[in-house]
Amino acid sequence: MLAQASAMIEAWEGRFGAVDPHPASVADPEVLAGAWDRFTERMGDHYPFFHPRYAGQMLKPPHAVAAAGYLAAMLINPNNHALDGGPGTSGLEREVVDELAGMFGLTAPWLGHLTSSGTIANLEALWVARELHPGTVVLHSEQAHYTHGRMCQVLGVQSRAVAADAFGRLDVDAVEAELRRGDVGTVVVTTGTTGVGAIDRVQDVLELRERYGFRVHVDAAYGGFYALLAADDGAGAGGTAGVAGAPFRAIAACDSIVVDPHKHGLQPYGCGAVLFADPAVGALYRHDSPYTYFTSEELHLGEISLECSRAGAAAAALWLTLQVFPLRGPDEPGLGAMLAACRRAALALADALRDDQRLALLLEPELDIVVYHPRRGSLSQIDTASAAMLAAGMAGDAQDPVFLSSLRVGEAVFGPGVARDADGARVLRSVLMKPEHELRVDWLAGRLRELAP
Ligand SMILES: *Cc1c(COP(=O)(O)O)cnc(C)c1O
């Protein structure tokens, strides 16, 4: 595909005639070779994110199709800020955002665009919330991504964290207690928490909206693409490979949605998205720019985005990827089939750990994140043993390395048999976000058992 990418660039250049580079911008071959050697060495200093051995954080390389699309478009380097900057890729962006909206069941008209990250996408949604309901409070779960508290601070908006239940989901009774105070303008729900992949019950929050009236913002940065499996309604916990359907189906009735194609959409970093149910929020973005000259009357994406320059290559890569792996359910080739493999991997690992002698499953996975810990009598012992296991798996001299991540959790999620000698403990966390994990899950379970101290 690299050859196709360079053929594409050559054809493009050919239309206007080739341009010889200025001597000042020609790299010295020897300098380049030396720099490349040092670069290669530095790049070797990464964990093997591509490999099933890497069962730690939310990290994996983009799909080869996305990489090819990104690279080819990046060589042209369109800027989706204005139609003049990226006429071709602006069109691709509109199409992919349309596909994302369709995945969530949004009914037109709606408004949306890509962003450089989930953080920026959430910032935009919270900014719109503030503009529409100034002076009100944003509620989010204590398990919501920390970005909500921080971005509220940036926006000068008051935010309050409410308790999560024993599954790590937003406690809807706690939300109602806060709503009775009368100052809440927006409730953030998360469909797939970053820590454990818990799915807030969006449908229950929507019921509260009928009575109390507030905006509902869905942070589906991590879990959003699992909407493709929601029709199955396996409801998690030991069920089929589906996911709880009702929360995902309820997203269509919410006010704003964030999803990160650079997490489960096979994309390289630099690709988030925000969607608004009401296209009228576009008016809030209105601005005048003396820099941007408009060659058409059509809507420029920069007119509905807080960011200015944005990589058209991100839209191109996502578009090409979705042509090859469409947003459809698990029974046909496409993204859903890949997510179903991740989900099955998580369920298989949970099954293997549930009744293990040495390891304990902390929570039934709702998506593809499995949290577990060595069995010990107290929280402080669990903490120490988890840290030791993490280090042993990725030690430089490990024969059969495995790369995990750790997560600090509060004492409330542990069962009654554990002495509370601390307010929480570190446990182990494996994000099984590569379909290839399904093919190696027996190995992974076996390796974890061997490593359990
Ligand atoms: C990753 C994540 C974010 C932040 O998104 P970035 O793309 O890392 O900026 C926000 N919310 C949730 C639920 C996430 O998983």
CSV table of C-alpha atoms and ligand atoms in Angstrom, one decimal:
chain,number,residue,atom,x,y,z
A,1,MET,CA,0.0,0.0,0.0
A,2,LEU,CA,3.0,2.3,0.4
A,3,ALA,CA,3.7,2.0,-3.3
A,4,GLN,CA,0.0,2.9,-4.0
A,5,ALA,CA,0.4,5.9,-1.7
A,6,SER,CA,3.4,7.2,-3.5
A,7,ALA,CA,1.9,6.6,-6.9
A,8,MET,CA,-1.0,8.7,-5.7
A,9,ILE,CA,1.3,11.5,-4.7
A,10,GLU,CA,3.2,11.3,-8.0
A,11,ALA,CA,0.0,11.5,-10.0
A,12,TRP,CA,-1.0,14.6,-8.0
A,13,GLU,CA,2.4,16.2,-8.5
A,14,GLY,CA,2.4,15.2,-12.1
A,15,ARG,CA,-0.7,17.3,-12.8
A,16,PHE,CA,1.1,20.5,-12.0
A,17,GLY,CA,4.6,19.5,-12.9
A,18,ALA,CA,7.3,18.2,-10.6
A,19,VAL,CA,9.1,20.7,-8.4
A,20,ASP,CA,12.7,20.2,-7.5
A,21,PRO,CA,13.4,20.9,-3.9
A,22,HIS,CA,15.4,24.0,-3.0
A,23,PRO,CA,19.0,23.1,-2.2
A,24,ALA,CA,18.4,24.4,1.4
A,25,SER,CA,15.8,21.7,2.0
A,26,VAL,CA,17.7,18.8,0.6
A,27,ALA,CA,18.8,16.4,3.4
A,28,ASP,CA,22.5,15.4,3.5
A,29,PRO,CA,22.4,11.6,2.9
A,30,GLU,CA,25.0,10.8,5.6
A,31,VAL,CA,23.4,13.1,8.1
A,32,LEU,CA,20.1,11.5,7.4
A,33,ALA,CA,21.4,7.9,7.7
A,34,GLY,CA,23.0,8.7,11.1
A,35,ALA,CA,19.8,10.4,12.3
A,36,TRP,CA,17.7,7.5,11.1
A,37,ASP,CA,19.9,5.0,13.0
A,38,ARG,CA,19.5,7.0,16.2
A,39,PHE,CA,15.8,7.4,15.6
A,40,THR,CA,15.3,3.6,15.0
A,41,GLU,CA,17.1,3.0,18.3
A,42,ARG,CA,14.9,5.4,20.1
A,43,MET,CA,11.8,3.9,18.6
A,44,GLY,CA,12.8,0.5,19.8
A,45,ASP,CA,12.2,1.9,23.3
A,46,HIS,CA,8.5,1.0,23.3
A,47,TYR,CA,6.4,-1.8,24.7
A,48,PRO,CA,5.1,-4.1,21.9
A,49,PHE,CA,1.7,-2.5,21.6
A,50,PHE,CA,1.0,-4.5,18.4
A,51,HIS,CA,1.4,-7.9,20.1
A,52,PRO,CA,-1.1,-9.9,22.2
A,53,ARG,CA,1.7,-9.9,24.9
A,54,TYR,CA,0.8,-6.3,25.4
A,55,ALA,CA,-2.3,-6.6,27.5
A,56,GLY,CA,-2.0,-3.4,29.5
A,57,GLN,CA,-3.2,0.1,28.7
A,58,MET,CA,-5.5,1.3,25.8
A,59,LEU,CA,-2.7,1.2,23.3
A,60,LYS,CA,-2.4,-0.4,19.9
A,61,PRO,CA,-1.1,0.6,16.5
A,62,PRO,CA,-3.5,1.8,13.8
A,63,HIS,CA,-4.8,-0.7,11.3
A,64,ALA,CA,-2.5,-0.9,8.2
A,65,VAL,CA,-5.4,0.5,6.1
A,66,ALA,CA,-5.6,3.5,8.4
A,67,ALA,CA,-1.8,4.0,8.3
A,68,ALA,CA,-1.8,3.9,4.5
A,69,GLY,CA,-4.7,6.4,4.2
A,70,TYR,CA,-3.1,8.7,6.8
A,71,LEU,CA,0.3,8.6,5.2
A,72,ALA,CA,-1.0,9.2,1.7
A,73,ALA,CA,-3.2,12.1,2.7
A,74,MET,CA,-0.5,13.5,5.0
A,75,LEU,CA,1.9,13.8,2.1
A,76,ILE,CA,-0.7,16.3,0.6
A,77,ASN,CA,-1.3,17.6,4.1
A,78,PRO,CA,-4.8,19.0,3.9
A,79,ASN,CA,-6.1,21.2,6.7
A,80,ASN,CA,-9.8,20.6,7.5
A,81,HIS,CA,-10.1,23.9,9.2
A,82,ALA,CA,-11.5,25.4,6.0
A,83,LEU,CA,-12.7,24.0,2.7
A,84,ASP,CA,-9.8,25.8,0.9
A,85,GLY,CA,-7.4,23.9,3.2
A,86,GLY,CA,-8.9,20.5,2.5
A,87,PRO,CA,-11.6,20.4,-0.1
A,88,GLY,CA,-11.3,16.6,-0.6
A,89,THR,CA,-10.7,15.6,3.0
A,90,SER,CA,-13.5,18.0,4.3
A,91,GLY,CA,-15.9,15.9,2.2
A,92,LEU,CA,-14.5,12.7,3.7
A,93,GLU,CA,-14.9,14.1,7.2
A,94,ARG,CA,-18.6,14.8,6.6
A,95,GLU,CA,-19.1,11.3,5.4
A,96,VAL,CA,-17.3,9.6,8.3
A,97,VAL,CA,-19.1,11.8,10.9
A,98,ASP,CA,-22.3,10.8,9.2
A,99,GLU,CA,-21.4,7.2,9.7
A,100,LEU,CA,-20.6,7.8,13.3
A,101,ALA,CA,-24.0,9.5,13.8
A,102,GLY,CA,-25.7,6.6,12.1
A,103,MET,CA,-23.9,4.1,14.4
A,104,PHE,CA,-25.5,5.9,17.4
A,105,GLY,CA,-28.9,6.1,15.7
A,106,LEU,CA,-29.0,9.9,15.6
A,107,THR,CA,-31.7,11.2,13.4
A,108,ALA,CA,-30.8,14.1,11.1
A,109,PRO,CA,-30.4,16.9,11.4
A,110,TRP,CA,-27.6,16.8,13.8
A,111,LEU,CA,-24.2,18.5,13.9
A,112,GLY,CA,-20.7,17.0,14.4
A,113,HIS,CA,-17.1,17.0,13.4
A,114,LEU,CA,-13.8,15.3,14.1
A,115,THR,CA,-11.5,16.6,16.7
A,116,SER,CA,-7.9,15.9,17.6
A,117,SER,CA,-8.8,14.0,20.7
A,118,GLY,CA,-11.5,12.9,23.1
A,119,THR,CA,-10.3,15.6,25.5
A,120,ILE,CA,-11.0,18.4,22.9
A,121,ALA,CA,-14.3,16.7,21.9
A,122,ASN,CA,-15.5,16.7,25.6
A,123,LEU,CA,-14.3,20.2,26.0
A,124,GLU,CA,-16.5,21.3,23.1
A,125,ALA,CA,-19.5,19.5,24.5
A,126,LEU,CA,-19.1,21.0,27.9
A,127,TRP,CA,-18.5,24.4,26.4
A,128,VAL,CA,-21.8,24.1,24.5
A,129,ALA,CA,-23.5,23.0,27.7
A,130,ARG,CA,-22.1,26.0,29.5
A,131,GLU,CA,-23.3,28.4,26.8
A,132,LEU,CA,-26.8,26.9,26.8
A,133,HIS,CA,-27.1,26.6,30.6
A,134,PRO,CA,-24.8,29.3,32.1
A,135,GLY,CA,-24.2,29.2,35.8
A,136,THR,CA,-25.3,25.6,36.2
A,137,VAL,CA,-23.4,22.5,37.5
A,138,VAL,CA,-22.0,19.6,35.5
A,139,LEU,CA,-22.4,16.3,37.3
A,140,HIS,CA,-20.2,13.3,36.4
A,141,SER,CA,-19.4,10.0,38.0
A,142,GLU,CA,-16.4,9.7,40.2
A,143,GLN,CA,-15.4,7.0,37.6
A,144,ALA,CA,-15.7,9.4,34.7
A,145,HIS,CA,-12.5,10.4,32.9
A,146,TYR,CA,-10.7,13.0,34.9
A,147,THR,CA,-10.9,15.3,31.8
A,148,HIS,CA,-14.5,16.3,32.8
A,149,GLY,CA,-13.4,17.9,36.1
A,150,ARG,CA,-10.4,19.5,34.5
A,151,MET,CA,-12.2,20.9,31.4
A,152,CYS,CA,-15.0,22.3,33.7
A,153,GLN,CA,-12.2,24.1,35.5
A,154,VAL,CA,-10.9,25.4,32.2
A,155,LEU,CA,-14.4,26.6,31.3
A,156,GLY,CA,-15.0,28.1,34.7
A,157,VAL,CA,-17.9,25.7,35.2
A,158,GLN,CA,-18.7,24.2,38.6
A,159,SER,CA,-18.6,20.4,38.5
A,160,ARG,CA,-19.5,17.7,41.0
A,161,ALA,CA,-18.5,14.1,41.1
A,162,VAL,CA,-21.1,11.6,42.2
A,163,ALA,CA,-20.6,8.1,43.5
A,164,ALA,CA,-20.3,5.0,41.4
A,165,ASP,CA,-21.9,1.8,42.3
A,166,ALA,CA,-20.2,-1.5,43.0
A,167,PHE,CA,-19.9,-2.2,39.3
A,168,GLY,CA,-18.2,1.1,38.6
A,169,ARG,CA,-21.3,2.6,37.0
A,170,LEU,CA,-22.8,6.0,37.8
A,171,ASP,CA,-25.1,5.6,40.8
A,172,VAL,CA,-28.4,6.9,39.5
A,173,ASP,CA,-29.9,7.4,43.0
A,174,ALA,CA,-26.9,9.6,43.8
A,175,VAL,CA,-27.6,11.6,40.6
A,176,GLU,CA,-31.2,12.1,41.6
A,177,ALA,CA,-30.2,13.3,45.1
A,178,GLU,CA,-27.9,15.9,43.4
A,179,LEU,CA,-30.7,16.9,40.9
A,180,ARG,CA,-33.0,17.7,43.8
A,181,ARG,CA,-30.6,20.6,44.7
A,182,GLY,CA,-31.9,22.3,41.6
A,183,ASP,CA,-28.6,23.6,40.2
A,184,VAL,CA,-27.6,20.9,37.8
A,185,GLY,CA,-27.6,21.8,34.0
A,186,THR,CA,-25.7,18.8,32.6
A,187,VAL,CA,-25.1,15.1,33.5
A,188,VAL,CA,-22.2,13.3,31.9
A,189,VAL,CA,-22.6,9.6,31.4
A,190,THR,CA,-19.8,7.3,30.3
A,191,THR,CA,-20.5,4.2,28.1
A,192,GLY,CA,-17.3,2.4,28.9
A,193,THR,CA,-15.2,3.9,31.7
A,194,THR,CA,-11.5,4.2,31.1
A,195,GLY,CA,-10.6,2.3,34.2
A,196,VAL,CA,-12.8,-0.9,34.1
A,197,GLY,CA,-15.0,-0.4,31.0
A,198,ALA,CA,-18.2,0.0,33.1
A,199,ILE,CA,-21.3,1.2,31.2
A,200,ASP,CA,-23.4,3.8,32.8
A,201,ARG,CA,-27.1,3.2,32.5
A,202,VAL,CA,-27.9,6.0,30.1
A,203,GLN,CA,-31.5,5.0,29.9
A,204,ASP,CA,-32.0,5.6,33.6
A,205,VAL,CA,-30.5,9.0,33.4
A,206,LEU,CA,-32.8,9.9,30.5
A,207,GLU,CA,-35.7,9.0,32.7
A,208,LEU,CA,-34.5,11.5,35.2
A,209,ARG,CA,-34.2,14.1,32.5
A,210,GLU,CA,-37.9,13.9,31.9
A,211,ARG,CA,-38.5,14.9,35.5
A,212,TYR,CA,-35.7,17.3,36.2
A,213,GLY,CA,-34.7,18.7,32.8
A,214,PHE,CA,-31.0,18.9,32.1
A,215,ARG,CA,-28.5,18.1,29.2
A,216,VAL,CA,-27.2,14.6,28.9
A,217,HIS,CA,-23.6,14.3,27.5
A,218,VAL,CA,-22.4,10.9,26.6
A,219,ASP,CA,-18.7,10.2,26.9
A,220,ALA,CA,-18.3,7.2,24.6
A,221,ALA,CA,-14.6,8.0,23.9
A,222,TYR,CA,-13.6,4.5,24.7
A,223,GLY,CA,-16.7,2.3,24.4
A,224,GLY,CA,-18.7,4.1,21.7
A,225,PHE,CA,-17.9,1.7,18.9
A,226,TYR,CA,-19.4,-1.1,21.0
A,227,ALA,CA,-22.7,0.3,20.0
A,228,LEU,CA,-22.2,-2.1,17.0
A,229,LEU,CA,-22.7,-5.0,19.4
A,230,ALA,CA,-25.5,-3.6,21.4
A,231,ALA,CA,-28.3,-5.2,19.3
A,232,ASP,CA,-27.3,-8.5,20.6
A,233,ASP,CA,-28.1,-7.5,24.2
A,234,GLY,CA,-25.8,-10.2,25.8
A,235,ALA,CA,-25.9,-7.9,28.8
A,236,GLY,CA,-22.4,-8.7,29.8
A,237,ALA,CA,-21.6,-10.8,32.9
A,238,GLY,CA,-21.1,-14.3,31.6
A,239,GLY,CA,-23.6,-13.9,28.8
A,240,THR,CA,-23.0,-13.9,25.1
A,241,ALA,CA,-20.3,-11.8,23.4
A,242,GLY,CA,-22.7,-8.9,23.1
A,243,VAL,CA,-22.8,-5.9,25.4
A,244,ALA,CA,-25.6,-4.4,27.5
A,245,GLY,CA,-27.9,-3.0,24.7
A,246,ALA,CA,-30.2,-0.5,26.5
A,247,PRO,CA,-27.5,2.0,27.4
A,248,PHE,CA,-26.1,2.1,23.9
A,249,ARG,CA,-29.6,2.4,22.3
A,250,ALA,CA,-30.4,5.3,24.7
A,251,ILE,CA,-27.5,7.3,23.3
A,252,ALA,CA,-29.6,8.4,20.3
A,253,ALA,CA,-31.8,10.5,22.6
A,254,CYS,CA,-28.9,12.3,24.4
A,255,ASP,CA,-27.8,15.9,23.7
A,256,SER,CA,-24.1,15.3,22.8
A,257,ILE,CA,-21.8,12.4,22.2
A,258,VAL,CA,-18.0,12.0,22.1
A,259,VAL,CA,-16.3,9.0,20.5
A,260,ASP,CA,-12.6,8.4,19.8
A,261,PRO,CA,-11.8,6.7,16.5
A,262,HIS,CA,-8.2,6.7,17.8
A,263,LYS,CA,-9.2,4.3,20.5
A,264,HIS,CA,-11.5,1.6,19.0
A,265,GLY,CA,-11.8,2.9,15.5
A,266,LEU,CA,-8.4,1.5,14.3
A,267,GLN,CA,-7.0,5.1,13.8
A,268,PRO,CA,-3.7,6.7,14.8
A,269,TYR,CA,-3.8,9.3,17.5
A,270,GLY,CA,-5.3,12.6,16.5
A,271,CYS,CA,-8.9,11.4,15.9
A,272,GLY,CA,-11.7,12.1,18.2
A,273,ALA,CA,-15.3,13.2,17.4
A,274,VAL,CA,-18.1,15.2,18.9
A,275,LEU,CA,-21.8,15.0,17.8
A,276,PHE,CA,-24.7,17.3,18.9
A,277,ALA,CA,-28.3,16.2,18.5
A,278,ASP,CA,-29.4,19.8,17.9
A,279,PRO,CA,-27.7,21.4,14.9
A,280,ALA,CA,-28.7,24.9,16.2
A,281,VAL,CA,-25.7,24.7,18.6
A,282,GLY,CA,-23.6,25.5,15.4
A,283,ALA,CA,-24.6,29.2,16.0
A,284,LEU,CA,-22.5,29.2,19.2
A,285,TYR,CA,-19.4,28.6,17.1
A,286,ARG,CA,-19.9,31.7,14.9
A,287,HIS,CA,-16.8,33.8,14.4
A,288,ASP,CA,-15.2,36.1,12.0
A,289,SER,CA,-11.8,35.4,10.6
A,290,PRO,CA,-9.7,37.7,8.5
A,291,TYR,CA,-7.3,34.9,7.7
A,292,THR,CA,-9.6,32.4,6.2
A,293,TYR,CA,-10.8,33.3,2.7
A,294,PHE,CA,-13.7,31.3,1.6
A,295,THR,CA,-13.9,30.0,-2.0
A,296,SER,CA,-17.4,28.7,-1.5
A,297,GLU,CA,-20.6,29.4,0.3
A,298,GLU,CA,-20.7,25.9,1.7
A,299,LEU,CA,-20.2,25.3,5.4
A,300,HIS,CA,-16.6,25.1,6.4
A,301,LEU,CA,-15.8,22.6,9.2
A,302,GLY,CA,-13.8,25.4,10.9
A,303,GLU,CA,-17.0,27.2,11.4
A,304,ILE,CA,-18.3,24.5,13.7
A,305,SER,CA,-15.1,23.6,15.5
A,306,LEU,CA,-13.2,25.1,18.3
A,307,GLU,CA,-9.9,23.9,16.9
A,308,CYS,CA,-8.4,25.7,13.9
A,309,SER,CA,-5.9,23.6,12.0
A,310,ARG,CA,-6.9,19.9,12.0
A,311,ALA,CA,-5.3,17.1,10.1
A,312,GLY,CA,-7.3,16.3,7.0
A,313,ALA,CA,-5.3,13.1,7.0
A,314,ALA,CA,-7.2,11.9,10.1
A,315,ALA,CA,-10.5,12.2,8.2
A,316,ALA,CA,-8.9,10.4,5.2
A,317,ALA,CA,-7.6,7.6,7.2
A,318,LEU,CA,-10.9,7.0,9.0
A,319,TRP,CA,-12.8,7.2,5.7
A,320,LEU,CA,-10.6,4.6,4.0
A,321,THR,CA,-10.7,2.4,7.1
A,322,LEU,CA,-14.5,2.5,7.2
A,323,GLN,CA,-14.7,1.7,3.5
A,324,VAL,CA,-12.9,-1.6,4.2
A,325,PHE,CA,-14.2,-2.3,7.7
A,326,PRO,CA,-17.7,-0.7,7.8
A,327,LEU,CA,-19.6,0.2,11.0
A,328,ARG,CA,-21.8,-2.8,11.2
A,329,GLY,CA,-22.7,-5.7,13.6
A,330,PRO,CA,-20.6,-8.7,14.3
A,331,ASP,CA,-22.1,-11.1,11.8
A,332,GLU,CA,-20.6,-9.5,8.7
A,333,PRO,CA,-17.1,-8.4,8.0
A,334,GLY,CA,-16.4,-5.0,9.5
A,335,LEU,CA,-15.6,-3.3,12.7
A,336,GLY,CA,-18.3,-5.1,14.8
A,337,ALA,CA,-16.6,-8.5,14.0
A,338,MET,CA,-13.3,-7.2,15.4
A,339,LEU,CA,-14.9,-5.8,18.6
A,340,ALA,CA,-16.8,-9.1,19.1
A,341,ALA,CA,-13.4,-10.8,19.1
A,342,CYS,CA,-12.1,-8.4,21.8
A,343,ARG,CA,-15.3,-8.9,23.8
A,344,ARG,CA,-15.0,-12.7,23.6
A,345,ALA,CA,-11.3,-12.5,24.6
A,346,ALA,CA,-12.4,-10.5,27.8
A,347,LEU,CA,-15.1,-13.0,28.6
A,348,ALA,CA,-12.7,-15.9,28.1
A,349,LEU,CA,-10.1,-14.3,30.4
A,350,ALA,CA,-12.7,-13.6,33.0
A,351,ASP,CA,-13.9,-17.2,32.8
A,352,ALA,CA,-10.4,-18.4,33.3
A,353,LEU,CA,-9.7,-16.2,36.3
A,354,ARG,CA,-13.1,-16.4,38.1
A,355,ASP,CA,-12.4,-19.5,40.0
A,356,ASP,CA,-8.7,-19.4,40.0
A,357,GLN,CA,-6.8,-20.4,43.1
A,358,ARG,CA,-4.2,-17.7,43.0
A,359,LEU,CA,-5.9,-14.9,41.1
A,360,ALA,CA,-9.3,-13.2,41.6
A,361,LEU,CA,-11.5,-11.5,39.1
A,362,LEU,CA,-12.4,-8.1,40.6
A,363,LEU,CA,-15.4,-7.3,38.3
A,364,GLU,CA,-17.3,-9.0,35.5
A,365,PRO,CA,-16.1,-7.2,32.4
A,366,GLU,CA,-18.8,-5.1,30.6
A,367,LEU,CA,-16.6,-4.5,27.5
A,368,ASP,CA,-13.1,-5.7,26.9
A,369,ILE,CA,-11.2,-4.6,30.0
A,370,VAL,CA,-10.5,-7.2,32.6
A,371,VAL,CA,-9.4,-6.3,36.2
A,372,TYR,CA,-8.0,-8.9,38.6
A,373,HIS,CA,-5.5,-9.3,41.4
A,374,PRO,CA,-3.5,-11.9,43.2
A,375,ARG,CA,-5.7,-13.4,46.0
A,376,ARG,CA,-4.6,-12.0,49.4
A,377,GLY,CA,-6.2,-11.4,52.8
A,378,SER,CA,-5.8,-7.6,52.9
A,379,LEU,CA,-5.8,-4.6,50.7
A,380,SER,CA,-2.2,-3.7,51.4
A,381,GLN,CA,-1.2,-7.2,50.5
A,382,ILE,CA,-3.2,-7.1,47.2
A,383,ASP,CA,-1.5,-3.8,46.4
A,384,THR,CA,2.0,-5.2,46.9
A,385,ALA,CA,1.3,-8.5,45.1
A,386,SER,CA,-0.2,-6.7,42.1
A,387,ALA,CA,2.7,-4.4,41.8
A,388,ALA,CA,5.1,-7.3,42.0
A,389,MET,CA,3.2,-9.2,39.3
A,390,LEU,CA,3.2,-6.2,37.0
A,391,ALA,CA,6.9,-5.8,37.3
A,392,ALA,CA,7.7,-9.6,36.9
A,393,GLY,CA,5.7,-9.8,33.6
A,394,MET,CA,7.6,-7.0,31.9
A,395,ALA,CA,11.1,-7.4,33.6
A,396,GLY,CA,13.9,-7.0,31.0
A,397,ASP,CA,15.0,-10.6,31.5
A,398,ALA,CA,11.5,-12.2,31.4
A,399,GLN,CA,11.5,-15.2,29.2
A,400,ASP,CA,7.9,-15.0,28.1
A,401,PRO,CA,7.1,-11.4,28.8
A,402,VAL,CA,3.6,-10.0,29.3
A,403,PHE,CA,2.8,-6.4,29.7
A,404,LEU,CA,-0.1,-5.4,32.0
A,405,SER,CA,-1.2,-2.2,33.6
A,406,SER,CA,-2.3,-1.3,37.1
A,407,LEU,CA,-5.3,0.5,38.3
A,408,ARG,CA,-6.0,1.9,41.8
A,409,VAL,CA,-9.5,1.1,43.0
A,410,GLY,CA,-11.3,2.0,46.2
A,411,GLU,CA,-12.1,-0.5,48.9
A,412,ALA,CA,-15.8,-0.6,48.1
A,413,VAL,CA,-15.4,-2.9,45.0
A,414,PHE,CA,-13.6,-5.7,47.0
A,415,GLY,CA,-15.5,-8.6,48.4
A,416,PRO,CA,-16.1,-9.2,52.1
A,417,GLY,CA,-13.2,-11.6,52.6
A,418,VAL,CA,-10.5,-8.9,52.3
A,419,ALA,CA,-9.3,-6.9,55.3
A,420,ARG,CA,-9.7,-3.2,54.8
A,421,ASP,CA,-6.3,-2.0,56.0
A,422,ALA,CA,-6.1,0.7,53.4
A,423,ASP,CA,-8.7,2.8,51.5
A,424,GLY,CA,-8.0,1.0,48.3
A,425,ALA,CA,-5.4,-1.0,46.4
A,426,ARG,CA,-3.7,-1.3,43.1
A,427,VAL,CA,-5.0,-4.2,41.0
A,428,LEU,CA,-4.1,-5.4,37.5
A,429,ARG,CA,-5.9,-4.3,34.4
A,430,SER,CA,-5.8,-5.8,30.9
A,431,VAL,CA,-7.4,-3.9,28.0
A,432,LEU,CA,-8.0,-6.6,25.4
A,433,MET,CA,-8.5,-4.2,22.6
A,434,LYS,CA,-6.9,-6.2,19.8
A,435,PRO,CA,-8.9,-9.0,18.1
A,436,GLU,CA,-5.7,-11.0,18.2
A,437,HIS,CA,-6.1,-11.3,21.9
A,438,GLU,CA,-8.9,-13.8,21.3
A,439,LEU,CA,-6.4,-16.1,19.6
A,440,ARG,CA,-3.9,-15.9,22.5
A,441,VAL,CA,-6.2,-15.8,25.5
A,442,ASP,CA,-5.4,-19.3,26.8
A,443,TRP,CA,-1.7,-18.4,26.7
A,444,LEU,CA,-2.4,-15.1,28.5
A,445,ALA,CA,-4.5,-16.8,31.3
A,446,GLY,CA,-1.7,-19.4,31.8
A,447,ARG,CA,1.0,-16.8,31.9
A,448,LEU,CA,-0.9,-14.8,34.5
A,449,ARG,CA,-1.3,-17.9,36.7
A,450,GLU,CA,2.5,-18.5,36.4
A,451,LEU,CA,3.2,-15.0,37.4
A,452,ALA,CA,0.8,-14.8,40.3
A,453,PRO,CA,3.1,-14.4,43.4
B,1,LIG,C1,-9.6,8.3,26.5
B,1,LIG,C2,-10.8,8.9,27.1
B,1,LIG,C3,-11.0,10.3,27.2
B,1,LIG,C4,-9.9,11.2,26.7
B,1,LIG,O1,-9.7,11.2,25.4
B,1,LIG,P1,-8.3,11.5,24.7
B,1,LIG,O2,-8.6,11.1,23.3
B,1,LIG,O3,-7.3,10.6,25.3
B,1,LIG,O4,-8.0,12.9,24.8
B,1,LIG,C5,-12.1,10.8,27.7
B,1,LIG,N1,-13.1,10.0,28.2
B,1,LIG,C6,-12.9,8.6,28.1
B,1,LIG,C7,-14.0,7.7,28.6
B,1,LIG,C8,-11.8,8.0,27.6
B,1,LIG,O5,-11.6,6.7,27.6
